[in-house]
XYZ file of C-alpha atoms in Angstrom:
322
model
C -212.394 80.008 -102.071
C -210.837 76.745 -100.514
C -209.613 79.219 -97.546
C -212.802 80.094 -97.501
C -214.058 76.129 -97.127
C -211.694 75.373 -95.060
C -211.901 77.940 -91.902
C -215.862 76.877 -92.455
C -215.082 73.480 -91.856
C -212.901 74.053 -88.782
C -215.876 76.331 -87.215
C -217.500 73.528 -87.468
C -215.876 71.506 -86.026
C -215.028 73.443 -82.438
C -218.575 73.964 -82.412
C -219.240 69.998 -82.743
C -216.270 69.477 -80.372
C -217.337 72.246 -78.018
C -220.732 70.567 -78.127
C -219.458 66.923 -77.180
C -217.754 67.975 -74.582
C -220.263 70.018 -72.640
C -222.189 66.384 -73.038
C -219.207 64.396 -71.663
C -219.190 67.007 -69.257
C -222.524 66.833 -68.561
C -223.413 63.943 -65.628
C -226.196 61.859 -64.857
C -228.897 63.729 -62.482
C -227.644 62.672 -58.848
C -230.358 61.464 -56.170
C -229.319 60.774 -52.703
C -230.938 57.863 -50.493
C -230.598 58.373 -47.003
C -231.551 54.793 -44.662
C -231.158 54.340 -40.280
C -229.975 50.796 -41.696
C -229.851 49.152 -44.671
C -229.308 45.492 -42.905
C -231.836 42.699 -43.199
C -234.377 41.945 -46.063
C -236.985 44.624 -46.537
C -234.402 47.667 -46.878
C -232.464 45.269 -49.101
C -235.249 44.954 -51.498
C -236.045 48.315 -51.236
C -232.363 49.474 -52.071
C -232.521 46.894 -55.019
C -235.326 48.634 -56.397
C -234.369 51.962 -56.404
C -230.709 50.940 -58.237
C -232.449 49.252 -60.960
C -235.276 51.985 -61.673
C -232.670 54.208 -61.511
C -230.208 52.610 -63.545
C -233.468 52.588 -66.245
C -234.066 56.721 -65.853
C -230.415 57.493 -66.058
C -230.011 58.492 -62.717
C -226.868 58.286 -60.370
C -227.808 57.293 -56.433
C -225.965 57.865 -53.535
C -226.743 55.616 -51.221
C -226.432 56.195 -47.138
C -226.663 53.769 -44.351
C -225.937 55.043 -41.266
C -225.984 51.843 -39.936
C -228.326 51.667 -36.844
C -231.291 53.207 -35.451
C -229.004 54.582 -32.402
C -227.060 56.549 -35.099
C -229.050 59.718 -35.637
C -225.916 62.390 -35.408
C -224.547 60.028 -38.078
C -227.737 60.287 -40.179
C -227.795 64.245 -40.069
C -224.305 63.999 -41.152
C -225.307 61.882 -44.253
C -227.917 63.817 -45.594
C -225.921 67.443 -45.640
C -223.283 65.737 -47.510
C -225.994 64.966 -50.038
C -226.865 68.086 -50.175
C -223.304 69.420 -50.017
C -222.332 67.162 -53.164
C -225.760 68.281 -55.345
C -228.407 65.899 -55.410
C -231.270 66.680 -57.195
C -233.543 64.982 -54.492
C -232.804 62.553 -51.318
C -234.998 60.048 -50.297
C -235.225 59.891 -46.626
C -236.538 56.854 -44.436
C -236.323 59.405 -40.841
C -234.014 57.812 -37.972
C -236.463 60.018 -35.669
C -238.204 62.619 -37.221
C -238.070 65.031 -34.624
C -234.339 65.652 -34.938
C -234.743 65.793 -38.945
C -236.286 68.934 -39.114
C -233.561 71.078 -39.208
C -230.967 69.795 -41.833
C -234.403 68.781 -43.208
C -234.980 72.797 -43.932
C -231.558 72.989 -44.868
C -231.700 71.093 -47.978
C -234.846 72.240 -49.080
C -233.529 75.869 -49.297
C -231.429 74.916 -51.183
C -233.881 73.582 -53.828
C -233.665 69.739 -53.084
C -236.414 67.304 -53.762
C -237.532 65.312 -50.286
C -239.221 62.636 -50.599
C -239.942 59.787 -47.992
C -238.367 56.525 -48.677
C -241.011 53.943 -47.155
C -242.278 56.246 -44.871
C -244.883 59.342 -44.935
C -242.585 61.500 -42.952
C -239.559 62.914 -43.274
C -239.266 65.527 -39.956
C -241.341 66.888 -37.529
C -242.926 69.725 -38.953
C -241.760 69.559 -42.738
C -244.381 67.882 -45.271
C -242.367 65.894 -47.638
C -243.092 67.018 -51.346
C -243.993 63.385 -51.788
C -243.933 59.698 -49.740
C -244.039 56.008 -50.952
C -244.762 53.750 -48.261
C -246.876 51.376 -47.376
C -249.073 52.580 -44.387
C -247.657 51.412 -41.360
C -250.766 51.500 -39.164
C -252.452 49.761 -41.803
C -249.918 46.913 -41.242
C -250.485 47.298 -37.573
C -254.759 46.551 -38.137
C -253.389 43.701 -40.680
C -251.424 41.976 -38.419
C -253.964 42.363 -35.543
C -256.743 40.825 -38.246
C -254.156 38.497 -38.373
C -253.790 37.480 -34.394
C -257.484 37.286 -34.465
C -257.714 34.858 -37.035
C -255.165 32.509 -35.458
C -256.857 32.823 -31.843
C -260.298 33.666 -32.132
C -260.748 33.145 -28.410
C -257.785 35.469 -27.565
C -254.655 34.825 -25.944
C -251.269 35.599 -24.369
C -248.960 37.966 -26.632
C -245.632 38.920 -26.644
C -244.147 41.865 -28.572
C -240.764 42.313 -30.395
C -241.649 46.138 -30.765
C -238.824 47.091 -32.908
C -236.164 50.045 -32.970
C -236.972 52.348 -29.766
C -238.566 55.669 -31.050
C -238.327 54.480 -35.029
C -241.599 56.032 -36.751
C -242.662 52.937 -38.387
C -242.122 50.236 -35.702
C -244.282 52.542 -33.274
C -246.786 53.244 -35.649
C -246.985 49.654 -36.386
C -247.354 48.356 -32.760
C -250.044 51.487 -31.556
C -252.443 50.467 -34.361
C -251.907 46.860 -33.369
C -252.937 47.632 -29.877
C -255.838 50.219 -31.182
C -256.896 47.392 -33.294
C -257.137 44.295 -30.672
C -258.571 46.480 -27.887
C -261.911 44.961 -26.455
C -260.931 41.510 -27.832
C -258.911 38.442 -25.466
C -256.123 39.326 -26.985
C -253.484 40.352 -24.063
C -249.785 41.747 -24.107
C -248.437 40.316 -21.433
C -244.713 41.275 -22.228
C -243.095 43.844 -25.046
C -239.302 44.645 -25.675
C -238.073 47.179 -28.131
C -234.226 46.607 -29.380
C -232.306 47.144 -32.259
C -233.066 45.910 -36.368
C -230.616 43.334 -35.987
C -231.256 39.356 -36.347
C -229.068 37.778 -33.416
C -230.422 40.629 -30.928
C -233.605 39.334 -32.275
C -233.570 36.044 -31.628
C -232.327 36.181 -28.223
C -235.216 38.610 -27.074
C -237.835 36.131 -28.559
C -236.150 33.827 -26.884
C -236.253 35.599 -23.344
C -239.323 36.351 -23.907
C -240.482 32.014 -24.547
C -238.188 31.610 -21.445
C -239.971 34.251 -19.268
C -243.555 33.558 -20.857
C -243.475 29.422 -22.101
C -247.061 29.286 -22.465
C -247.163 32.241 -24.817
C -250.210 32.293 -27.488
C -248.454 34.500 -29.471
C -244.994 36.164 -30.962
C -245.760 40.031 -32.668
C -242.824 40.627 -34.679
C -242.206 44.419 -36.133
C -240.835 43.316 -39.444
C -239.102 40.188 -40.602
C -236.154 40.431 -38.732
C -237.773 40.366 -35.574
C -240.172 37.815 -36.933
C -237.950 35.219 -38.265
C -236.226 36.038 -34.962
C -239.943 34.783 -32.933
C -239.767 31.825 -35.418
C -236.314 30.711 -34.837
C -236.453 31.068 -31.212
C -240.163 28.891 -31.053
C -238.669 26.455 -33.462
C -235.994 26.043 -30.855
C -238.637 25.816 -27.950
C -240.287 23.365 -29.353
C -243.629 25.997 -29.394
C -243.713 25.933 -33.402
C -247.650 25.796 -34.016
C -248.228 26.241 -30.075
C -246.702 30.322 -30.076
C -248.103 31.496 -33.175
C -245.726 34.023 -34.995
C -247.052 36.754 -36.935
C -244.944 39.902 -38.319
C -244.307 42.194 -41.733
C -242.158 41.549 -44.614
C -241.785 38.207 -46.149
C -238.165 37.923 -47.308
C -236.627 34.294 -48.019
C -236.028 33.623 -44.257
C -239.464 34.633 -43.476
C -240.856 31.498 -46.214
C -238.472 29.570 -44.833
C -240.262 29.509 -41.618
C -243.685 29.654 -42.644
C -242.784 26.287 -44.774
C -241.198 24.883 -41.582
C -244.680 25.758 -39.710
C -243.131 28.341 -37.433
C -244.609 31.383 -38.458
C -248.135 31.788 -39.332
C -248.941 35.391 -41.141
C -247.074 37.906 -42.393
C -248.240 41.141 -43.487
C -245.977 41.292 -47.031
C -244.937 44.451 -47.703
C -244.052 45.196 -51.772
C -240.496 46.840 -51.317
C -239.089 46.437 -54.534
C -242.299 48.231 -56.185
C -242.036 50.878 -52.977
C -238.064 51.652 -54.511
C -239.090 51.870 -58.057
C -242.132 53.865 -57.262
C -239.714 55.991 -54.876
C -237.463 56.713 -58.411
C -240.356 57.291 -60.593
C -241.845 60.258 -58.367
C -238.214 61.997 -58.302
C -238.341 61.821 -61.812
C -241.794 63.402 -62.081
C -240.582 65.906 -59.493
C -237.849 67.200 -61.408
C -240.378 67.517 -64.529
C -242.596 69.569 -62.871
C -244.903 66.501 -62.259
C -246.428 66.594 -58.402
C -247.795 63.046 -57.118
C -251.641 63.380 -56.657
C -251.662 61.915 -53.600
C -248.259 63.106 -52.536
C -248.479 60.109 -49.955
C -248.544 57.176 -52.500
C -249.639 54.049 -50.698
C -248.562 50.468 -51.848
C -250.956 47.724 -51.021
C -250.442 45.149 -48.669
C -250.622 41.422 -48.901
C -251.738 39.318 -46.691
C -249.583 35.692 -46.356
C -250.068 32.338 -44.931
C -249.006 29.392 -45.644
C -252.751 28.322 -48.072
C -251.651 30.973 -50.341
C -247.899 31.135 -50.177
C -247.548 29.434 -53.536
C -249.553 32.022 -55.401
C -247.880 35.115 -54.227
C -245.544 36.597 -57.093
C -242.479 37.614 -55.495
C -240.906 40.119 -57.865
C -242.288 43.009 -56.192
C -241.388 41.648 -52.850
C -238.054 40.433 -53.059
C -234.680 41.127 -55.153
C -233.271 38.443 -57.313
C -232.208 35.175 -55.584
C -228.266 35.823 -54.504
C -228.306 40.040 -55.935
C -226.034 42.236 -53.477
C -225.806 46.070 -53.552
């Protein structure tokens, strides 16, 4: 009988031992993020918000810069070893769409959630099963509302255009020229050039050099814009060249406060991560978006309502690092 009790017991327990080991075993769902460039404020905020929503769902991220908008081969690279180490889903912000599409394909055979990280596109030809962004030629017409606020009676413009061929600076800029078409509002002068602050700040500054009486400094994002408001601040054109531009990160209310830029179209980056999280999780529940392209709102900033903005959504902690 105590035999008996005995080789019970010890069933037992390789069955409970057998059982916490397939759960030690057992990892946390991977998700991959795939970036052109993780420098400079918005993708920062972004990359802080997907890390903590997915610290909250029990996900592990894999995170991918490939460090430049000229680095596409790089960025195809990236996302097959996503798929090669067994993500669950990558989120993809598209170096240029167009040469996506085939290791695009790739991981979807393979049964990979794609969703598009701050963009509605993820390759030419492929619909993502789902998108958080916030529309870019929306922000385009903003910032145009914008430059027709500041100079009702038109003016001279000058454009920092963004990353050559990057989906979201060019949609950006060609609904910011749909949108001020038949006004007096002129661009006179446009550069494109890479996400990077110092290359930014020595365009704006060609361009004040080139074009001193300037009305005013179209910035892509933030890092072109605080770029515009650095290099009028140094001209001596603060108030004279507006600045206007997306994303307002610390540098970008640094400037406004200082009077050197004069709207910026705020993007909500740390909701756009989190939200980016949240739909992978529905995804692998079975749960489809409705829309699949989720849209996050806009907010319009100047400096009469800079005070009142909550910032949570729009930037990461004060000093947080990836």
């Amino acid at each position: 009988m105590k035999l008996d009790l005995l080789l019970k017991a010890l069933a037992c327990a390789a069955v409970l031992g057998a059982s916490g080991a397939a759960l030690a075993a057992d990892p946390k769902p991977l998700i991959g993020l795939s970036k052109p460039n993780l420098k400079g404020p918005y993708p920062t905020a972004e990359l802080y918000g997907v890390l903590d929503e997915a610290k909250k769902e029990g996900f592990t991220v894999i995170v991918q810069d490939a460090g430049g908008y000229n680095n596409i081969d790089k960025q195809l690279d990236q996302i097959s070893n996503l798929a090669i180490k067994g993500v669950k889903a990558i989120l993809i912000d598209p170096n240029d769409p167009a040469a996506m599409t085939g290791v695009v394909q790739q991981a979807r055979a393979q049964g990979i959630f794609l969703v598009g990280a701050g963009v509605n596109v993820i390759a030419r030809g492929v619909e993502p099963d789902a998108a958080v962004s916030s529309s870019h030629c929306n922000i385009g017409k903003e910032l145009a509302a914008g430059a027709k606020k500041l100079l009702p009676d038109g003016g001279k413009v000058g454009v920092l255009a963004g990353p050559a061929g990057s989906f979201w600076a060019t949609e950006r800029l060609r609904c910011f020229k749909e949108a001020i078409a038949g006004s007096n509002l002129r661009i006179i002068a446009e550069i494109a050039s890479e996400q990077d602050a110092a290359t930014s700040l020595t365009r704006a500054s060609e361009l004040l050099q080139r074009n001193p009486d300037l009305d005013l400094l179209y910035g892509a994002d933030d890092v072109y814009g605080v770029g515009a408001a650095r290099a009028a601040r140094s001209a001596g054109r603060c108030g004279k060249t507006r600045v206007i531009f997306a994303v307002l990160g610390d540098e970008a209310e640094e400037m406004m406060r200082a009077g050197c830029a004069d709207y910026v179209v705020a993007q909500q980056p740390v909701l756009i991560g989190r939200t980016e999280v949240r739909v992978v999780r529905d995804l692998l529940k079975g749960i489809r978006p409705e829309p699949k392209v989720i849209n996050v709102p806009l907010i319009a900033v100047t400096m009469e309502n800079l005070d009142k903005v909550q910032k949570e959504n729009l930037q990461p902690p004060k000093g947080w690092r990836p």
